[in-house]
Amino acid sequence: MSDAEQPRLRAALLAWFDRQGRDLPWRQGPEGRRDPYRAWVAEVLLQQTQVARGLEYYHRFLTAFPSVQVLAAAPLDDVLKAWEGCGYYARARNLHRAAQQVTREGLPRTHAEWLALPGVGPYTAAALSSFTQNAPHAVNDGNVRRVLARLHAEPAPTPRWVQQQADALLDPARPGAWNEAVMDLGATVCTPKRPQCGVCPLSDWCGARASGQPGNYPAPKTRPAVQTVQAVAVLIGNAQRAVLERRDGALLGGLLGLPAQPFDPAQPGAPAQALHELCARLNAAPGPLLGEVTHTMTHRQVTWQVYAATGGPPLTDVGSAALSRLDHKALALAGRRAQSLFPV
């Protein structure tokens, strides 16, 4: 594609976007002047969450924290509870920290100021500066990567290559709309499987379509192997009130959850030893096995053997605590056991 063709390509995509762009609640405000707080919350939510699922969490979060000031003043536990089920809880912790910074210093006015906030990387800074200030910064995400790889028939696009192509094609007059348009095209037309080339506004310029095999571009990424983690967990109390501990780590850090201890399944007697050590730490007595639960988080599959136990630290109200899905699955075992012991 020659430089002379770029204006026609931009015009075609932007005309399609003006007709077919998604009506999303965080796109409030005029083009290039979106509401910064709503756009920011949405971009953080959508970093690891698809739009269809993210809508539910977005509305729930905005109901709980309708402004950056309300978010900044809220206890972290309340923020994590509102984020519950969305995963990648470091996003919520960073958003809370960043909101406190914004209440002291004001909302970012430049790409560099967005980039200086906790949890905001190059993609999010480019998105927010273009959406809210119409700044000329091109975004680079999975949808953009796929659209540009197909446009240029590039089977193995590197992040640097994608950014270079995105920068070159960015519409200088409407950068915010252009970024939204490329992402919408990738999400609704130029999809990973069965791309709808017949209705694509860029089909006349698309190298992948010309090849006859658009689905081959880009080539699939090599996925890391799923790591399996096995642990014992104890339920002291019941599904309404139980002993909970504060989690750490990137995925679940800040959440509360049932006490658990990993073990190496290759070692003989490892589950029993892990249960003994866990109960000794809690000053609790182990009880019967309630069942087994499994949950996959990113590239990690975690399996818990869940035991009842007695004694230990004080109980916590489960309903008000922010818990992972794995913990909710484990707590559900207590309800099923109660039903089996006391059938209706």
XYZ file of C-alpha atoms in Angstrom:
344
model
C 0.000 0.000 0.000
C 1.449 3.334 -1.033
C 1.407 6.483 1.066
C -1.021 7.924 -1.459
C -3.541 5.194 -0.598
C -3.524 5.904 3.134
C -6.071 8.763 3.059
C -8.549 6.553 1.168
C -8.043 3.688 3.621
C -8.486 5.976 6.620
C -11.616 7.510 5.138
C -13.107 4.076 4.452
C -12.535 2.809 7.996
C -13.734 6.003 9.672
C -16.890 6.101 7.505
C -17.598 2.499 8.550
C -16.978 3.401 12.196
C -19.326 6.373 12.015
C -22.049 3.994 10.807
C -21.184 0.752 12.637
C -19.137 1.667 15.708
C -20.212 -0.042 18.912
C -22.438 1.924 21.284
C -20.549 1.426 24.546
C -21.356 3.187 27.830
C -17.800 4.441 28.378
C -17.889 6.289 25.056
C -19.783 9.155 26.636
C -18.864 12.621 25.509
C -17.800 13.929 22.104
C -15.257 12.109 19.968
C -11.741 12.612 21.299
C -13.184 14.114 24.480
C -14.575 11.065 26.209
C -15.298 11.173 29.946
C -11.829 10.440 31.397
C -12.964 8.524 34.475
C -15.390 6.262 32.625
C -12.918 5.614 29.826
C -10.172 4.863 32.342
C -12.236 2.372 34.337
C -13.295 0.667 31.108
C -9.761 0.381 29.743
C -8.476 -1.148 32.986
C -11.390 -3.596 33.084
C -10.929 -4.601 29.462
C -7.195 -5.306 29.747
C -7.954 -8.964 30.501
C -11.744 -9.121 30.084
C -13.860 -9.316 26.919
C -16.324 -6.499 26.304
C -19.468 -8.646 26.614
C -18.439 -9.791 30.079
C -16.845 -6.492 31.014
C -20.119 -4.585 30.633
C -21.551 -6.236 33.756
C -18.472 -5.413 35.833
C -18.295 -1.884 34.434
C -21.860 -1.033 35.476
C -21.351 -2.633 38.891
C -18.121 -0.721 39.483
C -19.526 2.643 38.351
C -22.573 2.149 40.570
C -20.314 1.589 43.575
C -17.795 4.314 42.648
C -19.457 6.920 40.380
C -16.483 9.317 40.462
C -12.745 9.185 40.918
C -13.147 10.994 44.238
C -15.514 8.329 45.568
C -13.145 5.593 44.399
C -10.132 7.250 46.030
C -11.931 7.591 49.366
C -13.198 3.991 49.438
C -11.477 1.267 51.500
C -9.467 -1.117 49.341
C -11.593 -4.048 50.546
C -14.685 -2.367 49.076
C -12.898 -1.857 45.757
C -11.821 -5.505 45.631
C -15.369 -6.623 46.472
C -16.743 -4.589 43.551
C -14.065 -6.168 41.320
C -14.904 -9.674 42.554
C -15.088 -12.233 39.749
C -13.257 -10.047 37.226
C -9.836 -11.495 38.071
C -6.361 -9.969 37.822
C -6.917 -8.089 41.070
C -3.685 -6.117 40.722
C -5.707 -4.009 38.267
C -8.141 -3.014 41.012
C -5.371 -2.282 43.503
C -3.519 -0.110 40.989
C -6.715 1.686 39.941
C -7.419 2.508 43.585
C -3.865 3.835 44.112
C -4.042 5.832 40.891
C -7.403 7.353 41.879
C -5.837 8.599 45.104
C -2.989 10.134 43.102
C -5.455 11.793 40.732
C -7.432 13.349 43.595
C -4.192 14.973 44.785
C -2.772 16.011 41.404
C -5.746 16.197 39.033
C -6.627 14.103 36.005
C -3.840 13.551 33.480
C -3.670 16.085 30.676
C -1.034 14.386 28.527
C 0.071 10.929 27.394
C 3.072 11.143 29.746
C 0.853 11.960 32.728
C -1.395 8.975 32.013
C 1.684 6.781 31.730
C 2.869 7.944 35.155
C -0.184 6.503 36.937
C 0.054 3.105 38.694
C -1.137 0.285 36.441
C -1.151 2.369 33.243
C 1.123 0.991 30.517
C 1.825 2.098 26.947
C -1.426 0.730 25.494
C -3.673 2.267 28.156
C -1.871 5.611 28.031
C -2.213 5.744 24.239
C -5.880 4.793 24.419
C -6.820 7.262 27.136
C -4.843 10.194 25.758
C -6.413 9.691 22.323
C -9.940 9.057 23.626
C -10.006 11.922 26.126
C -7.619 14.501 24.620
C -7.601 13.449 20.941
C -3.835 13.073 21.270
C -2.051 11.408 18.305
C -1.009 8.136 19.965
C -1.791 4.819 18.265
C -2.966 1.866 20.358
C -1.504 -1.613 20.074
C -3.650 -4.463 21.396
C -4.757 -7.876 20.181
C -7.408 -6.534 17.826
C -5.023 -3.988 16.334
C -2.338 -6.663 15.913
C -4.723 -8.932 14.009
C -6.114 -6.192 11.749
C -2.673 -4.902 10.798
C -1.168 -8.361 10.357
C -3.941 -9.232 7.907
C -3.807 -5.894 6.150
C -0.097 -6.436 5.415
C -0.265 -10.275 5.216
C 2.313 -10.486 7.992
C 2.306 -13.966 9.587
C 4.484 -13.138 12.610
C 4.013 -9.521 13.683
C 6.280 -8.416 16.522
C 5.086 -5.791 19.014
C 7.535 -3.298 17.535
C 6.309 -3.964 13.993
C 2.668 -3.573 15.053
C 3.390 -0.284 16.778
C 5.231 1.031 13.719
C 2.329 0.149 11.403
C -0.222 1.552 13.841
C 1.717 4.819 14.118
C 1.977 5.086 10.330
C -1.748 4.587 9.751
C -3.062 6.710 12.641
C -5.440 9.355 11.356
C -3.934 12.715 12.383
C -7.262 14.530 12.435
C -9.269 11.901 14.344
C -6.801 9.789 16.363
C -9.295 8.865 19.089
C -11.934 7.739 16.607
C -9.290 5.914 14.552
C -8.122 3.889 17.549
C -11.697 2.995 18.458
C -12.417 2.101 14.828
C -9.484 -0.309 14.457
C -10.384 -2.051 17.724
C -14.061 -2.277 16.742
C -13.134 -3.720 13.358
C -11.018 -6.406 14.995
C -13.702 -7.214 17.555
C -16.671 -7.420 15.173
C -15.484 -8.053 11.589
C -11.812 -9.040 11.459
C -12.311 -11.681 14.136
C -9.810 -14.455 14.958
C -11.973 -17.131 13.352
C -14.147 -16.697 10.256
C -13.339 -13.043 9.439
C -16.158 -11.341 7.542
C -14.097 -10.075 4.620
C -17.186 -9.402 2.490
C -18.289 -6.536 4.732
C -14.859 -5.272 5.770
C -14.187 -1.642 4.825
C -10.482 -2.449 4.373
C -10.938 -5.451 2.089
C -9.654 -3.591 -0.995
C -6.259 -3.120 0.675
C -6.062 -6.391 2.614
C -3.147 -8.687 1.777
C -4.532 -11.571 3.819
C -7.830 -11.464 1.914
C -5.923 -11.400 -1.380
C -4.082 -14.550 -0.291
C -7.372 -16.418 -0.023
C -6.546 -17.561 3.514
C -7.172 -14.575 5.786
C -7.580 -16.805 8.839
C -3.929 -17.808 8.556
C -2.826 -14.320 9.550
C -1.338 -13.830 12.001
C -0.003 -17.297 12.807
C -1.164 -18.584 16.212
C 1.002 -17.615 19.159
C 2.746 -20.345 21.099
C 0.846 -20.661 24.340
C 2.759 -21.395 27.548
C 2.024 -24.742 29.137
C -0.631 -24.743 31.841
C 0.943 -25.080 35.268
C -0.912 -27.374 37.648
C -0.987 -26.476 41.341
C -2.409 -28.763 44.006
C -3.161 -27.724 47.562
C -5.216 -28.549 50.608
C -7.603 -25.953 52.006
C -9.615 -25.935 55.213
C -13.080 -24.632 55.888
C -13.483 -23.643 59.517
C -17.064 -22.511 59.988
C -19.624 -22.603 57.207
C -20.539 -20.940 53.924
C -21.749 -17.797 55.751
C -18.973 -17.355 58.338
C -15.535 -18.862 57.994
C -11.871 -18.373 58.805
C -10.372 -16.288 55.984
C -6.825 -15.150 55.301
C -5.441 -12.287 53.230
C -3.975 -13.398 49.896
C -0.788 -12.049 48.356
C 0.661 -12.248 44.850
C -0.209 -10.624 41.530
C -3.353 -12.602 40.671
C -5.264 -12.645 43.969
C -3.315 -10.247 46.156
C -5.528 -8.322 48.581
C -8.430 -10.772 48.484
C -9.532 -12.860 51.421
C -9.762 -16.630 51.092
C -9.772 -19.974 52.825
C -6.455 -21.001 54.405
C -4.615 -23.221 51.923
C -1.258 -24.925 51.559
C 0.208 -26.263 48.300
C 1.867 -29.659 48.090
C 3.897 -31.662 45.612
C 1.717 -34.560 44.382
C 4.833 -36.503 43.437
C 5.796 -36.822 47.116
C 4.220 -39.768 49.006
C 1.859 -38.623 51.726
C 2.156 -34.981 50.652
C -1.572 -34.080 50.991
C -1.767 -35.437 54.546
C 1.441 -33.661 55.522
C 0.236 -30.380 54.024
C -3.063 -30.678 55.911
C -1.218 -31.387 59.158
C 1.089 -28.377 58.704
C -1.800 -26.082 57.725
C -3.901 -27.033 60.753
C -0.899 -26.733 63.066
C -0.314 -23.181 61.797
C -3.962 -22.321 62.424
C -4.152 -24.151 65.756
C -7.070 -26.126 64.295
C -8.107 -29.767 64.222
C -8.668 -31.348 60.770
C -12.014 -32.918 59.942
C -13.464 -34.865 57.025
C -12.802 -34.223 53.337
C -15.590 -32.060 51.913
C -14.594 -32.496 48.277
C -12.318 -31.229 45.550
C -12.567 -28.053 43.481
C -10.617 -26.908 40.420
C -10.286 -23.517 38.797
C -8.108 -22.222 35.957
C -6.479 -18.806 36.356
C -4.472 -17.519 33.395
C -2.069 -20.391 32.655
C -2.454 -22.036 36.038
C -4.892 -24.779 36.973
C -5.398 -24.934 40.727
C -6.965 -27.940 42.447
C -7.868 -27.892 46.116
C -8.719 -30.779 48.389
C -11.055 -29.045 50.832
C -11.343 -30.335 54.405
C -13.544 -29.279 57.252
C -11.702 -28.217 60.398
C -12.494 -26.897 63.866
C -10.836 -24.364 66.142
C -8.475 -21.813 64.731
C -8.764 -18.013 64.398
C -12.015 -16.011 64.635
C -14.588 -16.328 61.863
C -15.222 -13.642 59.253
C -18.462 -12.734 57.496
C -18.166 -14.290 54.029
C -20.814 -12.173 52.331
C -18.930 -8.899 52.759
C -15.503 -10.300 51.810
C -13.918 -10.137 48.367
C -13.196 -13.747 47.382
C -11.840 -15.528 44.330
C -14.006 -17.883 42.292
C -11.957 -20.774 43.629
C -12.907 -19.812 47.180
C -16.578 -19.536 46.226
C -16.412 -23.041 44.756
C -14.834 -24.347 47.964
C -17.432 -22.651 50.159
C -20.198 -24.184 48.048
C -18.992 -27.614 49.220
C -20.122 -26.724 52.738
C -23.635 -26.018 51.496
C -23.797 -29.284 49.585
C -22.555 -31.219 52.619
C -25.206 -29.600 54.829
C -27.904 -30.622 52.344
C -26.644 -34.211 52.337
C -26.619 -34.359 56.145
C -30.008 -32.662 56.529
C -32.010 -33.360 53.383
C -35.245 -31.449 52.941
